[in-house]
Structure formats: structure tokens, C-alpha cells
mmCIF file of C-alpha atoms and ligand atoms in Angstrom:
data_model
loop_
_atom_site.group_PDB
_atom_site.id
_atom_site.type_symbol
_atom_site.label_atom_id
_atom_site.label_comp_id
_atom_site.label_asym_id
_atom_site.label_seq_id
_atom_site.Cartn_x
_atom_site.Cartn_y
_atom_site.Cartn_z
ATOM 1 C CA MET A 25 38.653 6.317 -21.039
ATOM 2 C CA SER A 26 35.859 8.033 -22.872
ATOM 3 C CA ARG A 27 32.659 8.871 -21.064
ATOM 4 C CA VAL A 28 29.362 9.627 -22.768
ATOM 5 C CA TYR A 29 26.805 12.326 -22.044
ATOM 6 C CA ASN A 30 23.853 10.298 -20.880
ATOM 7 C CA PHE A 31 20.503 12.045 -21.400
ATOM 8 C CA SER A 32 18.522 9.088 -20.042
ATOM 9 C CA ALA A 33 15.453 9.737 -17.897
ATOM 10 C CA GLY A 34 16.932 7.366 -15.330
ATOM 11 C CA PRO A 35 19.174 5.903 -14.145
ATOM 12 C CA SER A 36 21.132 8.969 -15.059
ATOM 13 C CA MET A 37 24.688 10.226 -15.153
ATOM 14 C CA MET A 38 26.492 11.195 -11.966
ATOM 15 C CA PRO A 39 29.211 13.771 -11.410
ATOM 16 C CA GLU A 40 32.642 12.355 -12.136
ATOM 17 C CA ALA A 41 33.873 13.618 -8.753
ATOM 18 C CA VAL A 42 31.326 11.383 -7.019
ATOM 19 C CA LEU A 43 32.303 8.320 -9.041
ATOM 20 C CA ARG A 44 35.994 8.943 -8.366
ATOM 21 C CA LYS A 45 35.390 9.291 -4.651
ATOM 22 C CA ALA A 46 33.444 6.018 -4.668
ATOM 23 C CA ALA A 47 36.328 4.379 -6.544
ATOM 24 C CA ASP A 48 38.857 5.733 -4.031
ATOM 25 C CA GLU A 49 36.846 4.399 -1.120
ATOM 26 C CA MET A 50 35.886 1.132 -2.789
ATOM 27 C CA LEU A 51 38.333 -1.188 -1.010
ATOM 28 C CA ASP A 52 38.664 0.645 2.279
ATOM 29 C CA TYR A 53 35.994 3.007 3.519
ATOM 30 C CA LYS A 54 37.641 5.482 5.914
ATOM 31 C CA GLY A 55 40.053 2.993 7.455
ATOM 32 C CA SER A 56 37.404 0.331 8.101
ATOM 33 C CA GLY A 57 39.347 -2.104 5.925
ATOM 34 C CA GLN A 58 36.248 -2.882 3.860
ATOM 35 C CA SER A 59 33.914 -1.546 1.231
ATOM 36 C CA VAL A 60 30.550 -0.066 2.261
ATOM 37 C CA MET A 61 29.139 -2.926 0.166
ATOM 38 C CA GLU A 62 30.553 -5.462 2.583
ATOM 39 C CA MET A 63 29.939 -3.966 5.992
ATOM 40 C CA SER A 64 27.190 -4.829 8.453
ATOM 41 C CA HIS A 65 24.266 -2.464 8.377
ATOM 42 C CA ARG A 66 24.362 -2.705 12.197
ATOM 43 C CA SER A 67 27.967 -1.511 12.390
ATOM 44 C CA LYS A 68 28.988 1.846 13.828
ATOM 45 C CA VAL A 69 30.682 2.768 10.594
ATOM 46 C CA PHE A 70 27.558 2.180 8.500
ATOM 47 C CA GLN A 71 25.484 4.037 11.077
ATOM 48 C CA SER A 72 27.689 7.047 10.392
ATOM 49 C CA VAL A 73 27.043 6.713 6.642
ATOM 50 C CA ILE A 74 23.244 6.714 6.969
ATOM 51 C CA ASP A 75 23.301 9.417 9.666
ATOM 52 C CA GLU A 76 25.442 11.683 7.491
ATOM 53 C CA ALA A 77 23.236 11.057 4.453
ATOM 54 C CA GLU A 78 20.151 12.032 6.444
ATOM 55 C CA ALA A 79 21.804 15.081 8.024
ATOM 56 C CA LEU A 80 22.982 16.339 4.621
ATOM 57 C CA LEU A 81 19.564 15.829 3.050
ATOM 58 C CA ARG A 82 17.916 17.676 5.950
ATOM 59 C CA GLU A 83 20.388 20.529 5.674
ATOM 60 C CA LEU A 84 20.225 20.879 1.874
ATOM 61 C CA MET A 85 16.426 20.645 1.656
ATOM 62 C CA GLY A 86 15.734 22.492 4.904
ATOM 63 C CA ILE A 87 13.586 19.625 6.180
ATOM 64 C CA PRO A 88 11.743 20.734 9.344
ATOM 65 C CA GLU A 89 12.201 18.858 12.651
ATOM 66 C CA ASN A 90 8.697 17.419 12.580
ATOM 67 C CA TYR A 91 9.379 15.402 9.430
ATOM 68 C CA LYS A 92 10.954 11.956 9.302
ATOM 69 C CA VAL A 93 13.357 10.938 6.546
ATOM 70 C CA LEU A 94 13.116 7.268 5.538
ATOM 71 C CA PHE A 95 15.462 5.323 3.265
ATOM 72 C CA LEU A 96 13.337 2.549 1.757
ATOM 73 C CA GLN A 97 13.393 0.068 -1.118
ATOM 74 C CA GLY A 98 10.858 -0.849 -3.777
ATOM 75 C CA GLY A 99 11.370 2.220 -5.975
ATOM 76 C CA GLY A 100 9.013 5.110 -6.489
ATOM 77 C CA SER A 101 6.435 2.568 -7.680
ATOM 78 C CA SER A 102 6.060 0.905 -4.264
ATOM 79 C CA GLN A 103 5.051 4.282 -2.861
ATOM 80 C CA PHE A 104 2.002 4.129 -5.118
ATOM 81 C CA SER A 105 0.644 1.414 -2.760
ATOM 82 C CA MET A 106 2.411 2.390 0.437
ATOM 83 C CA ILE A 107 0.916 5.894 0.485
ATOM 84 C CA PRO A 108 -2.748 4.818 0.333
ATOM 85 C CA MET A 109 -2.194 1.931 2.762
ATOM 86 C CA ASN A 110 -0.749 4.321 5.338
ATOM 87 C CA LEU A 111 -2.571 7.587 4.645
ATOM 88 C CA MET A 112 -6.020 6.721 3.247
ATOM 89 C CA THR A 113 -7.137 5.735 6.705
ATOM 90 C CA LYS A 114 -9.533 8.414 7.963
ATOM 91 C CA SER A 115 -12.102 9.124 5.237
ATOM 92 C CA ASN A 116 -10.599 6.498 2.913
ATOM 93 C CA LYS A 117 -10.697 9.158 0.183
ATOM 94 C CA ALA A 118 -7.923 10.872 -1.768
ATOM 95 C CA ASP A 119 -7.840 13.343 -4.665
ATOM 96 C CA PHE A 120 -5.423 13.046 -7.577
ATOM 97 C CA ILE A 121 -4.272 15.376 -10.344
ATOM 98 C CA ILE A 122 -3.363 13.279 -13.362
ATOM 99 C CA THR A 123 -0.409 14.870 -15.126
ATOM 100 C CA GLY A 124 1.081 11.775 -16.714
ATOM 101 C CA GLN A 125 1.647 8.058 -16.490
ATOM 102 C CA TRP A 126 3.273 8.130 -13.074
ATOM 103 C CA ALA A 127 0.403 10.065 -11.500
ATOM 104 C CA LYS A 128 -2.051 7.765 -13.260
ATOM 105 C CA LYS A 129 -0.328 4.667 -11.926
ATOM 106 C CA ALA A 130 -0.421 6.120 -8.411
ATOM 107 C CA PHE A 131 -4.129 6.886 -8.873
ATOM 108 C CA GLN A 132 -4.930 3.400 -10.163
ATOM 109 C CA GLU A 133 -3.036 1.751 -7.340
ATOM 110 C CA ALA A 134 -4.749 3.914 -4.697
ATOM 111 C CA SER A 135 -8.135 2.982 -6.230
ATOM 112 C CA ARG A 136 -7.513 -0.563 -5.005
ATOM 113 C CA TYR A 137 -7.489 0.606 -1.386
ATOM 114 C CA GLY A 138 -10.041 3.400 -1.219
ATOM 115 C CA LYS A 139 -11.976 6.066 -3.069
ATOM 116 C CA ALA A 140 -9.419 7.697 -5.302
ATOM 117 C CA ARG A 141 -10.817 10.564 -7.353
ATOM 118 C CA ALA A 142 -9.224 12.199 -10.380
ATOM 119 C CA VAL A 143 -9.864 15.908 -9.852
ATOM 120 C CA ALA A 144 -8.159 17.125 -13.013
ATOM 121 C CA SER A 145 -6.159 15.650 -15.873
ATOM 122 C CA SER A 146 -4.130 16.812 -18.845
ATOM 123 C CA GLU A 147 -4.481 13.520 -20.715
ATOM 124 C CA ASP A 148 -6.532 15.326 -23.428
ATOM 125 C CA LYS A 149 -3.319 16.903 -24.762
ATOM 126 C CA THR A 150 -0.849 14.080 -24.082
ATOM 127 C CA TYR A 151 -0.052 15.604 -20.670
ATOM 128 C CA SER A 152 1.692 18.582 -22.250
ATOM 129 C CA TYR A 153 0.507 21.015 -19.560
ATOM 130 C CA ILE A 154 -0.331 21.209 -15.853
ATOM 131 C CA PRO A 155 -4.097 21.538 -15.336
ATOM 132 C CA LYS A 156 -5.297 24.528 -13.321
ATOM 133 C CA THR A 157 -7.087 23.732 -10.092
ATOM 134 C CA ASP A 158 -8.644 25.723 -7.297
ATOM 135 C CA LYS A 159 -9.364 24.881 -3.711
ATOM 136 C CA ALA A 160 -13.091 24.305 -4.303
ATOM 137 C CA MET A 161 -12.284 21.361 -6.586
ATOM 138 C CA PHE A 162 -10.784 19.348 -3.747
ATOM 139 C CA ASP A 163 -12.748 17.313 -1.228
ATOM 140 C CA ASP A 164 -11.945 18.812 2.166
ATOM 141 C CA GLU A 165 -12.574 15.406 3.746
ATOM 142 C CA ALA A 166 -9.932 13.729 1.593
ATOM 143 C CA ASP A 167 -7.019 12.172 3.459
ATOM 144 C CA TYR A 168 -4.618 13.768 0.983
ATOM 145 C CA VAL A 169 -4.228 15.328 -2.443
ATOM 146 C CA TYR A 170 -1.668 13.646 -4.679
ATOM 147 C CA ILE A 171 0.456 15.271 -7.379
ATOM 148 C CA CYS A 172 3.541 14.396 -9.418
ATOM 149 C CA LEU A 173 5.662 17.544 -9.146
ATOM 150 C CA ASN A 174 7.857 16.959 -12.200
ATOM 151 C CA ASN A 175 6.548 14.769 -14.995
ATOM 152 C CA THR A 176 9.547 12.858 -16.259
ATOM 153 C CA ILE A 177 7.966 11.479 -19.420
ATOM 154 C CA TYR A 178 6.232 14.649 -20.649
ATOM 155 C CA GLY A 179 8.582 17.353 -19.363
ATOM 156 C CA THR A 180 6.163 19.426 -17.294
ATOM 157 C CA LYS A 181 6.425 20.668 -13.748
ATOM 158 C CA TYR A 182 4.333 22.558 -11.252
ATOM 159 C CA ASN A 183 5.536 26.119 -10.894
ATOM 160 C CA THR A 184 2.697 26.885 -8.478
ATOM 161 C CA LEU A 185 1.425 24.321 -6.029
ATOM 162 C CA PRO A 186 -2.308 23.571 -5.919
ATOM 163 C CA ASP A 187 -4.106 25.145 -2.982
ATOM 164 C CA THR A 188 -5.526 22.190 -1.061
ATOM 165 C CA GLY A 189 -6.471 24.087 2.090
ATOM 166 C CA SER A 190 -5.917 21.919 5.146
ATOM 167 C CA VAL A 191 -5.725 18.666 3.169
ATOM 168 C CA PRO A 192 -2.122 17.358 3.155
ATOM 169 C CA LEU A 193 -0.370 17.521 -0.189
ATOM 170 C CA VAL A 194 1.550 14.399 -1.219
ATOM 171 C CA ALA A 195 4.054 14.698 -4.054
ATOM 172 C CA ASP A 196 6.176 12.408 -6.178
ATOM 173 C CA ILE A 197 9.473 14.274 -6.609
ATOM 174 C CA SER A 198 11.414 11.366 -8.153
ATOM 175 C CA SER A 199 12.695 13.396 -11.078
ATOM 176 C CA CYS A 200 13.207 16.800 -9.441
ATOM 177 C CA ILE A 201 14.428 16.167 -5.895
ATOM 178 C CA LEU A 202 17.458 18.389 -5.159
ATOM 179 C CA SER A 203 17.195 20.183 -8.517
ATOM 180 C CA GLU A 204 16.102 23.402 -6.784
ATOM 181 C CA PRO A 205 14.950 24.449 -3.311
ATOM 182 C CA ILE A 206 11.529 23.206 -2.256
ATOM 183 C CA ASP A 207 9.450 24.288 0.731
ATOM 184 C CA VAL A 208 9.002 20.940 2.478
ATOM 185 C CA SER A 209 6.582 22.431 5.008
ATOM 186 C CA LYS A 210 3.974 22.809 2.245
ATOM 187 C CA PHE A 211 3.753 19.023 1.918
ATOM 188 C CA GLY A 212 2.563 16.166 4.087
ATOM 189 C CA LEU A 213 4.707 13.629 2.283
ATOM 190 C CA LEU A 214 7.372 13.740 -0.427
ATOM 191 C CA PHE A 215 9.047 10.762 -2.032
ATOM 192 C CA ALA A 216 11.659 10.060 -4.689
ATOM 193 C CA GLY A 217 13.357 7.052 -6.174
ATOM 194 C CA ALA A 218 17.040 7.993 -6.061
ATOM 195 C CA GLN A 219 18.105 6.960 -9.556
ATOM 196 C CA LYS A 220 17.142 10.155 -11.333
ATOM 197 C CA ASN A 221 18.632 12.960 -9.357
ATOM 198 C CA MET A 222 20.016 11.685 -6.100
ATOM 199 C CA GLY A 223 22.083 8.548 -6.570
ATOM 200 C CA PRO A 224 21.810 5.002 -7.886
ATOM 201 C CA ALA A 225 18.702 2.823 -8.147
ATOM 202 C CA GLY A 226 17.813 0.832 -5.052
ATOM 203 C CA VAL A 227 16.913 3.468 -2.497
ATOM 204 C CA THR A 228 13.734 5.526 -2.269
ATOM 205 C CA VAL A 229 13.602 8.506 0.034
ATOM 206 C CA VAL A 230 10.373 9.325 1.864
ATOM 207 C CA ILE A 231 10.011 12.599 3.753
ATOM 208 C CA ILE A 232 6.887 12.433 5.907
ATOM 209 C CA ARG A 233 5.318 14.765 8.449
ATOM 210 C CA GLU A 234 5.256 12.941 11.754
ATOM 211 C CA ASP A 235 1.526 13.305 12.404
ATOM 212 C CA LEU A 236 0.809 11.375 9.187
ATOM 213 C CA ILE A 237 2.670 8.309 10.421
ATOM 214 C CA GLY A 238 -0.344 6.684 12.006
ATOM 215 C CA GLU A 239 -1.894 3.272 12.024
ATOM 216 C CA PRO A 240 -1.975 1.888 8.487
ATOM 217 C CA MET A 241 -4.717 -0.347 7.115
ATOM 218 C CA ASP A 242 -4.862 -3.858 8.646
ATOM 219 C CA ILE A 243 -3.894 -5.494 5.366
ATOM 220 C CA THR A 244 -0.646 -3.493 5.152
ATOM 221 C CA PRO A 245 2.435 -5.743 4.937
ATOM 222 C CA THR A 246 4.870 -4.964 7.745
ATOM 223 C CA MET A 247 7.489 -3.812 5.239
ATOM 224 C CA PHE A 248 4.968 -1.289 3.863
ATOM 225 C CA LYS A 249 4.324 0.441 7.182
ATOM 226 C CA TYR A 250 5.940 3.860 7.500
ATOM 227 C CA LYS A 251 5.734 3.496 11.274
ATOM 228 C CA ILE A 252 7.930 0.386 11.286
ATOM 229 C CA HIS A 253 10.623 2.147 9.250
ATOM 230 C CA ALA A 254 10.336 5.390 11.212
ATOM 231 C CA ASP A 255 10.540 3.617 14.594
ATOM 232 C CA ASN A 256 13.588 1.682 13.398
ATOM 233 C CA LYS A 257 15.320 4.652 11.746
ATOM 234 C CA SER A 258 15.289 2.923 8.331
ATOM 235 C CA LEU A 259 17.080 -0.101 9.822
ATOM 236 C CA TYR A 260 14.155 -2.465 10.419
ATOM 237 C CA ASN A 261 15.755 -4.784 7.891
ATOM 238 C CA THR A 262 18.878 -4.504 5.732
ATOM 239 C CA PRO A 263 18.652 -1.194 3.891
ATOM 240 C CA PRO A 264 20.226 -0.640 0.441
ATOM 241 C CA CYS A 265 23.528 0.238 2.117
ATOM 242 C CA TYR A 266 25.661 0.989 -0.915
ATOM 243 C CA SER A 267 22.973 3.076 -2.629
ATOM 244 C CA ILE A 268 22.579 5.124 0.544
ATOM 245 C CA TYR A 269 26.356 5.624 0.630
ATOM 246 C CA ILE A 270 26.415 6.895 -2.975
ATOM 247 C CA CYS A 271 23.547 9.261 -2.111
ATOM 248 C CA LYS A 272 25.718 10.568 0.711
ATOM 249 C CA LEU A 273 28.504 11.291 -1.787
ATOM 250 C CA MET A 274 26.027 13.032 -4.109
ATOM 251 C CA LEU A 275 24.786 15.149 -1.199
ATOM 252 C CA GLU A 276 28.361 16.044 -0.201
ATOM 253 C CA TRP A 277 29.015 17.100 -3.792
ATOM 254 C CA LEU A 278 25.861 19.226 -3.803
ATOM 255 C CA LYS A 279 26.868 20.914 -0.568
ATOM 256 C CA ASN A 280 30.613 21.338 -1.046
ATOM 257 C CA ASP A 281 31.196 21.521 -4.813
ATOM 258 C CA ILE A 282 27.944 23.177 -5.888
ATOM 259 C CA GLY A 283 27.195 25.160 -2.745
ATOM 260 C CA GLY A 284 23.605 24.131 -2.101
ATOM 261 C CA LEU A 285 20.274 24.053 -3.873
ATOM 262 C CA GLU A 286 20.066 27.766 -4.785
ATOM 263 C CA ASN A 287 23.278 27.338 -6.765
ATOM 264 C CA MET A 288 22.101 24.030 -8.200
ATOM 265 C CA LYS A 289 18.927 25.734 -9.375
ATOM 266 C CA LYS A 290 20.924 28.464 -11.144
ATOM 267 C CA LEU A 291 23.027 25.864 -12.900
ATOM 268 C CA ASN A 292 19.971 23.837 -13.889
ATOM 269 C CA GLU A 293 18.257 26.977 -15.191
ATOM 270 C CA GLN A 294 21.322 27.806 -17.227
ATOM 271 C CA LYS A 295 21.345 24.328 -18.786
ATOM 272 C CA ALA A 296 17.595 24.290 -19.489
ATOM 273 C CA LYS A 297 17.653 27.830 -20.939
ATOM 274 C CA LEU A 298 20.375 26.876 -23.377
ATOM 275 C CA LEU A 299 18.212 24.120 -24.815
ATOM 276 C CA TYR A 300 14.833 25.894 -24.582
ATOM 277 C CA ASP A 301 16.182 29.057 -26.218
ATOM 278 C CA PHE A 302 17.491 26.997 -29.086
ATOM 279 C CA LEU A 303 14.175 25.111 -29.422
ATOM 280 C CA ASP A 304 12.267 28.408 -29.508
ATOM 281 C CA SER A 305 14.428 29.742 -32.322
ATOM 282 C CA SER A 306 14.890 26.525 -34.302
ATOM 283 C CA LYS A 307 13.270 25.969 -37.672
ATOM 284 C CA LEU A 308 13.531 22.206 -37.355
ATOM 285 C CA PHE A 309 13.099 21.279 -33.690
ATOM 286 C CA LYS A 310 10.328 22.277 -31.355
ATOM 287 C CA GLY A 311 9.432 21.678 -27.719
ATOM 288 C CA THR A 312 6.236 19.772 -26.960
ATOM 289 C CA VAL A 313 5.168 21.401 -23.702
ATOM 290 C CA ALA A 314 3.225 24.533 -22.644
ATOM 291 C CA LYS A 315 5.946 27.138 -22.014
ATOM 292 C CA GLU A 316 4.773 28.116 -18.546
ATOM 293 C CA ASP A 317 4.885 24.487 -17.375
ATOM 294 C CA ARG A 318 8.295 23.533 -18.713
ATOM 295 C CA SER A 319 10.433 21.201 -16.627
ATOM 296 C CA LEU A 320 13.996 22.030 -15.654
ATOM 297 C CA MET A 321 14.951 18.364 -15.772
ATOM 298 C CA ASN A 322 13.262 16.654 -18.725
ATOM 299 C CA ILE A 323 13.047 18.416 -22.065
ATOM 300 C CA PRO A 324 11.103 16.653 -24.828
ATOM 301 C CA PHE A 325 11.283 17.890 -28.420
ATOM 302 C CA VAL A 326 10.413 16.735 -31.941
ATOM 303 C CA THR A 327 11.153 17.566 -35.551
ATOM 304 C CA GLY A 328 7.622 16.610 -36.630
ATOM 305 C CA ASN A 329 9.008 13.865 -38.857
ATOM 306 C CA ASP A 330 9.404 10.387 -37.317
ATOM 307 C CA GLU A 331 12.165 9.325 -39.697
ATOM 308 C CA LEU A 332 14.159 12.463 -39.034
ATOM 309 C CA ASP A 333 13.677 11.956 -35.276
ATOM 310 C CA ALA A 334 15.041 8.417 -35.567
ATOM 311 C CA LEU A 335 18.011 9.621 -37.604
ATOM 312 C CA PHE A 336 18.740 12.335 -35.039
ATOM 313 C CA VAL A 337 18.657 9.842 -32.152
ATOM 314 C CA LYS A 338 20.989 7.514 -34.038
ATOM 315 C CA GLN A 339 23.502 10.196 -35.014
ATOM 316 C CA ALA A 340 23.441 11.830 -31.576
ATOM 317 C CA GLY A 341 24.312 8.441 -30.085
ATOM 318 C CA GLU A 342 27.276 8.151 -32.437
ATOM 319 C CA ASN A 343 28.448 11.516 -31.095
ATOM 320 C CA VAL A 344 28.461 10.426 -27.416
ATOM 321 C CA LEU A 345 25.067 12.067 -26.778
ATOM 322 C CA VAL A 346 23.283 8.891 -25.704
ATOM 323 C CA ASN A 347 19.764 7.842 -24.623
ATOM 324 C CA ILE A 348 18.031 10.834 -26.118
ATOM 325 C CA LYS A 349 15.105 8.938 -27.619
ATOM 326 C CA GLY A 350 11.750 10.177 -26.312
ATOM 327 C CA HIS A 351 9.335 8.024 -24.341
ATOM 328 C CA ARG A 352 7.251 5.784 -26.601
ATOM 329 C CA SER A 353 4.056 7.652 -25.633
ATOM 330 C CA VAL A 354 5.422 11.040 -26.806
ATOM 331 C CA GLY A 355 7.851 10.032 -29.549
ATOM 332 C CA GLY A 356 10.665 12.246 -30.756
ATOM 333 C CA MET A 357 13.453 13.086 -28.349
ATOM 334 C CA ARG A 358 13.810 13.813 -24.667
ATOM 335 C CA ALA A 359 16.890 15.298 -23.037
ATOM 336 C CA SER A 360 16.990 14.626 -19.325
ATOM 337 C CA VAL A 361 19.394 17.116 -17.814
ATOM 338 C CA TYR A 362 19.552 16.146 -14.157
ATOM 339 C CA ASN A 363 22.036 17.541 -11.634
ATOM 340 C CA GLY A 364 24.792 15.230 -12.871
ATOM 341 C CA MET A 365 24.644 16.525 -16.465
ATOM 342 C CA PRO A 366 27.301 19.209 -16.914
ATOM 343 C CA LEU A 367 26.592 22.430 -18.829
ATOM 344 C CA GLU A 368 29.154 21.258 -21.372
ATOM 345 C CA GLY A 369 26.961 18.237 -22.219
ATOM 346 C CA VAL A 370 23.968 20.457 -22.999
ATOM 347 C CA GLN A 371 26.188 22.785 -25.039
ATOM 348 C CA LYS A 372 27.429 19.804 -27.061
ATOM 349 C CA LEU A 373 23.830 18.707 -27.632
ATOM 350 C CA VAL A 374 22.747 22.159 -28.833
ATOM 351 C CA ASP A 375 25.778 22.384 -31.131
ATOM 352 C CA PHE A 376 24.912 19.001 -32.558
ATOM 353 C CA MET A 377 21.257 20.033 -33.053
ATOM 354 C CA LYS A 378 22.373 23.166 -34.932
ATOM 355 C CA LYS A 379 24.538 21.105 -37.219
ATOM 356 C CA PHE A 380 21.746 18.587 -37.803
ATOM 357 C CA GLU A 381 19.335 21.411 -38.545
ATOM 358 C CA GLU A 382 21.652 22.885 -41.169
ATOM 359 C CA GLU A 383 21.975 19.486 -42.832
ATOM 360 C CA HIS A 384 18.246 18.794 -42.875
ATOM 361 C CA SER A 385 16.404 22.011 -43.667
HETATM 362 C C1 PLP B 407 10.912 6.984 -12.595
HETATM 363 C C2 PLP B 407 9.730 7.514 -11.896
HETATM 364 C C3 PLP B 407 8.931 6.700 -11.078
HETATM 365 C C4 PLP B 407 9.150 5.213 -10.926
HETATM 366 O O1 PLP B 407 10.248 4.956 -10.184
HETATM 367 P P1 PLP B 407 10.769 3.466 -9.921
HETATM 368 O O2 PLP B 407 11.841 3.710 -8.923
HETATM 369 O O3 PLP B 407 11.239 2.912 -11.206
HETATM 370 O O4 PLP B 407 9.632 2.681 -9.356
HETATM 371 C C5 PLP B 407 7.875 7.279 -10.412
HETATM 372 N N1 PLP B 407 7.613 8.590 -10.539
HETATM 373 C C6 PLP B 407 8.354 9.395 -11.322
HETATM 374 C C7 PLP B 407 8.023 10.841 -11.419
HETATM 375 C C8 PLP B 407 9.437 8.882 -12.015
HETATM 376 O O5 PLP B 407 10.180 9.684 -12.800
#
């Protein structure tokens, strides 16, 4: 068996230990005589799976008691509508910082349900930086301020959170959840599609402060009401059982093999530093993002020559370094180095880049 190093922005590679555990438990989950894929979501045994997943997530992220954890479907993208339908209910206003396509999509979707306002944007420079904001820029009547904490496509992240005063901060953490510790109490709502850093596609985690789970807009479909899912402990309807189970294995790995989010952060910093240091010293390759806003998870870079970029992507793929082509809006390359990417994979990439540089400069 030969496995590749998958630098895709998502779905992404998972630790081999997690995949092996899933394989071991495939036919018989803990003596139940069945796979998690087959069992009733109303069974005691599945209840233990979802309870353990939630307890591990709460422990690892330090989620306070007054927040609910929801396991939903519909991907990160459904949250773009679900958030305004449930939260834009007092002043019907919300402020957005536009740091890339995902934030823009969330903004456009919210505009359908209320007065969404773009407070700042980095579109002028292809979203290669995080715009500076101060408290006075935000509407203190807004129902929330929305940000995308890590910008998957462009490779930027917030290193300092915007000061929104008493207005709840809502953040898309799809591509950075569990990559490092995060102070949940600073947010009103956090959400993440699992397929980048937490598990397989199919489950979306929402972490919401209880006082924000109010009465949604009248038009809100039942399945889009946080209250319905909170009241039913994510079991209003059939949840994505197997995806939740794989998330549980990922969380166990994070806790037991890695030793928690502080350790995960150190490992992620080590991986990112390896690549950034090389980019900063390379004569051929260069990073595309403002240094102070660099992401730990998604690292875009270019040679400045489209043909050379294409050749690099092709040859990297032939050397088991796959899915390294950049997003079409940025071009060049992008290495996504989520939790599941081992240090060895990044080392192999840097070695390959050095060799390519020698051959082409
Ligand atoms: C991938 C991604 C999304 C979209 O997630 P889906 O689950 O495909 O809907 C949203 N936000 C960010 C930051 C992402 O990286």
C-alpha cells in the first residue's frame, strides 16, 4: 500500500491511526455486532458515540457550560443562511469583514434576510491580508459581527480578534478548528464543516452561546432552527452518524496521541515554519500573503511564472505530493497542512521544492 501526502484544502488527509481504528471497528463497533454506519441513531450505543464526541470536543476546546454544541448537516455553506435566520432577529442588522470568498458568500447570503453591511474588506489586494478594524467601525446595534477566522483560499488568519464591544462575534472556523487553542468565550457562535480539520465531510459543528438560541425568523425552515437541534441534542432527525463517529476518533487522537491543542499548535507551527522559512529564503518561490497574517493551515505560494507553476504541480503529484494546485482565484500553489498532515509530508514537500528550484533557476 502506498499512501500519498494530500495537500488538498478539503477534504483532507487524516492520521493513519484514525483510519486504522475505523477499519478495526468497521464490522463490529465495541461488541455491538454492527458498524456505526448500520446502527440506529436512537440506540444506546450510538448515543454513547455522539456523547463522547461532544465531551471530547468540549474538553479539548474548553467550551464553557453556557454554550451548546450541535452536530448538523448542510456543510459550512448552510450556516451562511442559518446564522442570519436565527441571529439577525433584533435589529435585523449585521456587520461583516470580507476577507475572502467564504466571508463574501456569508455576507451575500445574509443580505437576503436583513441589512448586512461590509465594514472592511481586503478584496483590493486579492484578500492577501486581514484588514484592520476598530470598535468605532462597528454598529453597536448590530445583531452580530461576522468574520472568517482562517481564510482557506488565500492563506490568511486573524492573529488578533476585532474588538466588537458588546456585539457578539460570529466566526467561521471551518479550516482552523482544533489547529490551536481558541478562547470560545470571546465568540457568540463558532461553526466548522468537519472535512478540513476535524473529520470527514457530512457533519458541521456549531458552538453557540445559549442566549443566542432564540426565536428565529418566521420563514426559517424547521431544519434550520438552532433551537430545534439544541432542544433535541442534535437528534431531531437522523444525524450524519458515521461522520460524527470519525470525528470522535479524530478527537481521541488529538487528546491521547497528540496531547491536546497546545501540543497540536506546536506541531502545526513547526510544519508551517518549515515551509514559510523556505519560502522566505527561496529565489524561485514566494508566499503571497502579508507575513503578519499568515495562516498555519493553508500556505499559498507562486513562482511568478504560470507555466513553471503548472510544471511544479504536475511533478509534485508524480512524487506523491498531491492536490497542491492553488485556488483558481489566486493561481500558483497552495499547501494545506491541516492536523492530519505529518511533519514528514511538509519536509518532503520542502525537499522537493529545493530540488525543483535548483533545476529551474
Ligand atoms: C470549505 C469552507 C467552507 C465551505 O464548507 P462546505 O462544507 O463545503 O459548505 C466555508 N468556510 C470556509 C472557511 C471553508 O474553508
